[in-house]
Coordinates of C-alpha atoms in Angstrom, one line a residue:
M1 CA 48.7 189.8 214.8
L2 CA 45.5 187.8 214.4
Q3 CA 47.4 184.5 214.6
W4 CA 48.9 185.3 218.0
M5 CA 45.6 186.5 219.3
L6 CA 44.1 183.1 218.3
R7 CA 46.9 181.2 219.9
H8 CA 46.1 182.8 223.3
D9 CA 43.4 180.8 225.1
T10 CA 41.0 183.3 226.5
T11 CA 37.9 181.1 226.8
A12 CA 35.2 182.3 229.1
Q13 CA 35.5 181.8 232.9
Q14 CA 39.2 180.7 232.6
A15 CA 40.5 184.1 233.9
R16 CA 43.2 184.4 231.3
E17 CA 42.3 187.8 229.7
A18 CA 45.0 189.6 231.7
G19 CA 47.8 187.7 230.0
F20 CA 46.3 188.5 226.6
V21 CA 46.0 192.2 227.5
T22 CA 49.6 192.3 228.7
E23 CA 50.8 190.8 225.4
L24 CA 48.7 193.3 223.4
S25 CA 50.0 196.2 225.5
R26 CA 53.6 195.2 224.8
Y27 CA 52.8 194.9 221.1
L28 CA 51.3 198.4 221.0
A29 CA 54.3 199.8 222.9
G30 CA 56.6 198.3 220.3
Q31 CA 54.6 200.3 217.7
G32 CA 54.9 203.5 219.7
I33 CA 51.4 203.5 221.2
A34 CA 51.0 203.7 225.0
S35 CA 48.2 201.8 226.7
R36 CA 46.8 201.2 230.2
K37 CA 46.0 197.8 231.6
I38 CA 43.1 198.0 234.0
P39 CA 42.9 194.9 236.3
G40 CA 39.5 193.4 237.0
D41 CA 38.9 190.2 238.9
E42 CA 41.9 187.9 239.4
G43 CA 43.4 187.0 236.0
R44 CA 41.2 189.4 234.1
A45 CA 41.8 192.9 232.7
N46 CA 40.7 195.6 230.3
L47 CA 42.9 197.7 228.1
I48 CA 42.7 201.3 226.9
A49 CA 44.9 202.8 224.3
S50 CA 44.4 206.3 223.0
L51 CA 45.8 208.5 220.2
D52 CA 45.4 212.3 220.4
S53 CA 45.8 214.3 217.2
G54 CA 46.6 217.4 219.2
R55 CA 43.7 219.2 217.4
P56 CA 40.2 219.6 218.8
G57 CA 37.6 217.2 217.5
P58 CA 35.4 214.3 218.5
H59 CA 36.3 211.2 220.4
L60 CA 35.9 207.9 218.5
V61 CA 36.3 204.5 220.2
F62 CA 37.2 201.2 218.7
C63 CA 35.8 198.5 221.0
G64 CA 36.3 194.7 221.1
H65 CA 36.2 191.9 223.7
C66 CA 39.1 189.5 224.0
D67 CA 37.3 186.6 225.7
T68 CA 35.7 183.7 223.7
V69 CA 33.2 181.0 224.4
P70 CA 34.4 177.5 225.4
L71 CA 35.2 174.9 222.7
G72 CA 32.1 172.8 223.2
D73 CA 31.8 169.0 223.2
R74 CA 32.3 168.3 219.5
E75 CA 35.8 167.4 218.4
W76 CA 37.7 170.1 216.4
Q77 CA 39.3 169.1 213.0
K78 CA 41.6 172.2 213.3
P79 CA 43.7 173.2 216.3
P80 CA 41.3 175.5 218.2
F81 CA 44.3 177.7 219.4
G82 CA 46.6 177.3 216.4
G83 CA 45.6 180.0 214.0
A84 CA 45.9 177.7 211.1
I85 CA 45.4 179.2 207.6
E86 CA 44.0 177.1 204.8
G87 CA 42.1 178.0 201.7
G88 CA 42.1 181.8 202.5
R89 CA 40.5 181.2 206.0
I90 CA 42.0 181.3 209.4
Y91 CA 40.8 178.8 212.0
G92 CA 40.5 179.0 215.7
R93 CA 38.2 179.8 218.6
G94 CA 37.4 183.5 218.4
S95 CA 38.4 183.9 214.8
S96 CA 35.0 185.2 214.0
D97 CA 33.7 186.2 217.5
M98 CA 35.6 188.4 217.8
K99 CA 39.4 188.3 217.7
G100 CA 39.2 188.9 214.0
G101 CA 37.4 192.1 214.6
L102 CA 39.7 193.1 217.5
A103 CA 42.8 192.5 215.3
A104 CA 41.3 194.6 212.5
L105 CA 40.6 197.4 214.9
T106 CA 44.1 197.2 216.3
A107 CA 45.5 197.3 212.8
S108 CA 43.4 200.3 212.0
L109 CA 44.6 202.1 215.1
L110 CA 48.1 201.6 213.7
D111 CA 47.0 203.0 210.4
M112 CA 45.8 206.2 212.2
H113 CA 48.9 206.4 214.3
A114 CA 50.9 206.6 211.1
N115 CA 48.8 209.3 209.6
E116 CA 48.5 212.9 211.0
N117 CA 45.7 214.1 208.8
W118 CA 42.9 213.9 211.3
S119 CA 41.5 215.7 214.3
G120 CA 40.2 214.7 217.7
R121 CA 40.9 211.5 219.7
L122 CA 40.8 207.8 218.8
S123 CA 40.8 205.1 221.5
L124 CA 41.0 201.3 221.5
A125 CA 38.9 199.8 224.3
V126 CA 39.5 196.0 224.9
T127 CA 37.2 194.3 227.4
Y128 CA 37.1 191.0 229.2
G129 CA 34.0 188.9 230.0
E130 CA 31.6 190.0 227.3
E131 CA 30.6 186.4 226.7
T132 CA 29.5 186.0 230.3
G133 CA 27.5 189.2 230.8
S134 CA 29.9 192.1 229.9
E135 CA 31.7 192.2 233.3
G136 CA 34.7 194.0 231.8
A137 CA 32.5 196.6 230.1
R138 CA 30.7 197.2 233.5
L139 CA 34.1 197.9 235.1
M140 CA 35.1 200.2 232.2
A141 CA 31.8 202.1 232.4
G142 CA 32.2 202.8 236.1
D143 CA 36.0 203.2 236.8
G144 CA 36.6 206.3 234.5
S145 CA 39.2 204.5 232.4
L146 CA 37.3 205.2 229.2
A147 CA 36.5 208.9 228.6
P148 CA 33.0 209.8 227.3
F149 CA 32.9 209.4 223.6
D150 CA 31.0 210.8 220.6
A151 CA 30.8 207.5 218.7
M152 CA 31.9 203.9 219.1
I153 CA 32.5 201.0 216.7
I154 CA 32.1 197.5 218.2
A155 CA 33.7 194.8 216.0
E156 CA 31.2 191.9 216.6
P157 CA 30.8 189.7 213.4
T158 CA 28.3 191.2 211.0
S159 CA 29.9 190.3 207.7
N160 CA 31.1 193.9 207.7
R161 CA 27.5 195.2 207.5
A162 CA 26.4 198.1 209.6
V163 CA 24.1 197.3 212.6
R164 CA 22.8 200.2 214.6
S165 CA 20.3 198.5 217.0
H166 CA 20.2 195.4 219.1
K167 CA 18.0 193.8 221.7
G168 CA 18.6 194.0 225.4
A169 CA 19.0 190.9 227.7
L170 CA 17.2 190.3 230.9
W171 CA 18.2 187.0 232.5
L172 CA 16.0 185.8 235.3
S173 CA 16.2 183.1 238.0
F174 CA 13.0 181.7 239.5
T175 CA 13.2 179.6 242.7
A176 CA 10.1 177.8 243.8
T177 CA 9.8 176.2 247.2
G178 CA 7.0 173.7 247.9
R179 CA 6.5 170.6 250.1
T180 CA 7.7 167.1 249.4
S181 CA 5.5 164.0 249.6
H182 CA 5.3 160.5 248.2
G183 CA 4.6 160.3 244.5
S184 CA 1.5 158.2 245.2
M185 CA 0.1 160.9 247.4
P186 CA 0.7 164.2 245.5
Q187 CA -2.2 165.9 247.4
M188 CA 0.0 165.8 250.5
G189 CA 2.8 167.8 248.8
L190 CA 3.3 171.0 246.9
N191 CA 5.0 170.4 243.6
A192 CA 7.7 173.0 243.0
L193 CA 8.2 171.9 239.4
E194 CA 4.5 172.4 238.6
M195 CA 4.9 175.9 240.0
V196 CA 7.7 176.5 237.5
V197 CA 5.5 175.2 234.7
R198 CA 2.7 177.6 235.7
F199 CA 5.1 180.5 236.0
R200 CA 6.4 179.9 232.4
E201 CA 2.8 179.8 231.1
R202 CA 2.2 183.2 232.7
L203 CA 5.4 184.7 231.4
L204 CA 4.3 183.9 227.8
E205 CA 1.3 186.1 228.4
L206 CA 3.2 189.2 229.3
D207 CA 2.0 192.3 227.5
V208 CA 5.6 193.4 226.7
L209 CA 6.0 190.4 224.4
A210 CA 3.5 191.8 222.0
A211 CA 5.6 194.8 221.2
Y212 CA 7.3 195.1 217.8
D213 CA 10.3 196.9 216.4
P214 CA 10.8 197.2 212.6
L215 CA 14.5 196.2 212.9
L216 CA 14.3 193.7 215.7
G217 CA 10.9 192.1 215.6
Q218 CA 9.3 191.1 218.9
P219 CA 10.8 190.4 222.3
T220 CA 11.4 186.8 223.2
I221 CA 11.6 184.8 226.4
C222 CA 12.7 181.2 226.8
L223 CA 13.4 178.7 229.5
T224 CA 17.1 177.8 229.3
R225 CA 17.8 175.9 232.5
L226 CA 15.7 173.8 234.9
Q227 CA 16.7 172.0 238.0
G228 CA 14.4 170.1 240.4
G229 CA 13.4 166.7 241.8
T230 CA 15.3 163.9 243.4
Q231 CA 13.7 160.8 242.0
V232 CA 10.6 159.7 240.1
N233 CA 8.4 158.8 243.0
V234 CA 9.0 161.9 245.1
I235 CA 7.1 165.2 244.8
P236 CA 9.9 167.9 244.4
D237 CA 9.8 170.6 247.1
R238 CA 12.3 172.9 245.3
A239 CA 12.9 173.9 241.7
I240 CA 15.1 176.5 240.0
A241 CA 14.5 177.8 236.6
E242 CA 16.4 180.3 234.5
F243 CA 14.9 182.4 231.7
D244 CA 16.6 184.4 228.9
M245 CA 14.5 187.4 227.9
R246 CA 15.4 189.6 224.9
T247 CA 13.9 193.1 225.0
L248 CA 13.4 196.0 222.6
P249 CA 14.6 199.6 222.8
G250 CA 12.5 201.7 225.2
Q251 CA 11.4 198.7 227.3
S252 CA 12.2 199.2 231.0
H253 CA 13.7 196.2 232.6
D254 CA 12.6 197.5 236.0
E255 CA 9.0 197.7 234.9
I256 CA 9.2 194.2 233.4
L257 CA 10.6 192.8 236.6
K258 CA 7.8 194.5 238.5
A259 CA 5.2 192.7 236.3
I260 CA 7.0 189.4 236.6
R261 CA 7.2 189.6 240.4
A262 CA 3.5 190.4 240.5
I263 CA 2.9 187.1 238.6
A264 CA 5.0 185.3 241.1
R265 CA 2.8 186.6 244.0
E266 CA -0.3 185.5 242.1
I267 CA 1.1 182.0 241.7
E268 CA 1.9 181.8 245.4
T269 CA -1.8 182.3 246.1
E270 CA -2.6 179.4 243.7
Y271 CA -0.2 177.1 245.5
E272 CA -1.0 178.0 249.1
G273 CA 2.1 177.5 251.3
G274 CA 4.5 177.8 248.4
K275 CA 7.1 180.5 248.0
I276 CA 8.6 182.0 244.9
V277 CA 11.7 184.2 244.6
V278 CA 12.5 186.0 241.3
E279 CA 16.0 187.4 240.8
S280 CA 17.6 189.3 238.0
I281 CA 20.9 187.5 237.0
N282 CA 21.8 190.1 234.4
S283 CA 20.2 193.2 232.9
L284 CA 21.5 194.7 229.8
P285 CA 19.4 197.4 228.0
A286 CA 18.8 197.4 224.3
L287 CA 20.8 199.6 221.9
D288 CA 19.2 202.0 219.4
T289 CA 21.5 204.4 217.5
P290 CA 19.7 206.9 215.2
A291 CA 19.8 206.0 211.5
D292 CA 21.0 209.6 210.7
S293 CA 23.8 209.6 213.2
A294 CA 27.3 210.6 211.9
I295 CA 28.8 207.2 212.6
V296 CA 26.1 205.3 210.8
R297 CA 26.3 207.6 207.8
A298 CA 30.1 207.2 207.8
A299 CA 29.8 203.4 207.7
L300 CA 27.3 203.4 204.8
D301 CA 29.3 206.0 202.8
V302 CA 32.5 204.1 203.3
R303 CA 31.0 200.8 202.3
Q304 CA 29.6 202.5 199.1
E305 CA 33.0 204.0 198.3
L306 CA 34.6 200.6 198.7
G307 CA 32.1 199.0 196.3
M308 CA 30.2 197.1 199.0
H309 CA 26.5 196.4 199.4
T310 CA 24.8 199.6 200.6
A311 CA 21.7 198.5 202.5
E312 CA 20.6 200.6 205.4
A313 CA 22.0 199.8 208.9
G314 CA 20.1 196.9 210.4
G315 CA 19.4 195.3 213.8
A316 CA 20.6 192.2 215.8
S317 CA 18.9 189.9 218.3
Y318 CA 22.1 189.5 220.4
F319 CA 23.5 192.0 222.9
T320 CA 27.0 193.6 222.9
D321 CA 29.2 195.5 225.3
G322 CA 27.4 198.5 223.8
S323 CA 24.5 197.8 226.2
V324 CA 26.7 198.9 229.1
L325 CA 29.0 201.4 227.4
Q326 CA 26.2 203.5 226.0
S327 CA 26.2 205.2 229.4
L328 CA 29.4 206.9 228.2
G329 CA 28.2 207.9 224.7
A330 CA 25.1 207.5 222.6
D331 CA 26.1 206.7 219.0
I332 CA 27.3 203.1 218.8
L333 CA 27.7 201.0 215.6
I334 CA 28.2 197.3 215.4
L335 CA 30.3 196.3 212.4
G336 CA 32.9 193.5 212.1
P337 CA 34.4 190.8 210.0
G338 CA 33.0 187.3 210.1
N339 CA 29.7 185.6 209.4
P340 CA 27.6 185.7 212.6
G341 CA 26.7 182.1 211.9
E342 CA 30.4 181.1 212.5
A343 CA 30.3 182.5 216.0
H344 CA 30.5 179.8 218.8
Q345 CA 30.8 177.0 216.2
T346 CA 33.2 174.0 216.2
D347 CA 36.1 174.7 213.8
E348 CA 35.2 178.4 213.9
S349 CA 36.9 180.3 211.1
L350 CA 37.2 183.7 209.3
D351 CA 37.7 184.6 205.7
L352 CA 40.9 186.6 205.6
S353 CA 39.5 188.8 202.8
D354 CA 36.7 189.8 205.3
Y355 CA 39.3 190.7 207.9
L356 CA 41.3 192.8 205.5
A357 CA 38.1 194.6 204.3
A358 CA 37.3 195.4 207.9
R359 CA 40.6 197.1 208.4
R360 CA 40.0 199.2 205.4
I361 CA 36.5 200.1 206.5
Y362 CA 37.6 201.0 210.1
T363 CA 40.4 203.2 208.8
A364 CA 38.3 205.0 206.3
M365 CA 35.5 205.5 208.8
A366 CA 37.9 206.9 211.3
H367 CA 39.3 209.4 208.8
R368 CA 35.8 210.4 207.8
F369 CA 34.5 210.8 211.4
L370 CA 37.7 212.5 212.6
R371 CA 38.1 214.6 209.5
S372 CA 40.4 217.6 209.9
P373 CA 38.9 221.0 209.3
E374 CA 39.3 222.3 205.7

């Protein structure tokens, strides 16, 4: 299963997820599991498959995205869409992030389908576009295709450790408009790039950056894209900068944006005649599942039973589809095969023993969470 997933090119912004989802739906149908393909933008689609025990109980969701990041500029030594196996590892784009996790979730769904000793409902939710801002999850959260749930497991690579909290993401675009002039007469112009530099200085002084979370540390903000200027002897009259901000649970993105736009107004007064526009490119809230929630306890108990390291659930600096899907249910756990350091790398790979362990963990967790009454 994992090999054919890796052989299907679903790199971001290629609009090929619909073909992947169609193939997965056919595979599930061959195993006796019905699923629904939910079209998104052209060439893209989500998938929902559900098992109902016929007995009352909670709703547990297995969730994974099927898109991957592009290959990058470095040459691969292994075929990126070949699923080659060597030395106990499987190679290919998405092997770690996160087709390995998605394949393990699917295999666990089959395990539960073959076993009647559980109660409630189990769903598999496959999304598109996670790597570019959770577009598929946004569709899923708003179209009613995924029913509200009691708990969710997202199979991002964590080396099969439990992660219950992660940062949010606020992506900002800053457009500065000034006035051009000759480089020898800067006083006649209004330098848009200098306005960007000043804006960045002020962003680093934001009060919200001083906050601290014991699992996640402090918020961060970084300049990730800058465009401006035409040639060395011309004062630039327009500049565009993009910033990636990572936030903590409880921090309001609306309030942060309000503070940032106030800074923009102040800078406009410093550069008389200049204009600044601040826009939110993407806003994904942080995730914070309680340490004593049933799904977190299930993960820790199962890992202990399987003889694995039993540290408490941790946190992550990245975001997941859980940022969006938490609107449908509160208790979301991140747990998946693969070293997070392998994600997005050239010659990305996954230890097959990690993949097999994930399947065992998911199945045991599902049985524990969806336990039949005595």
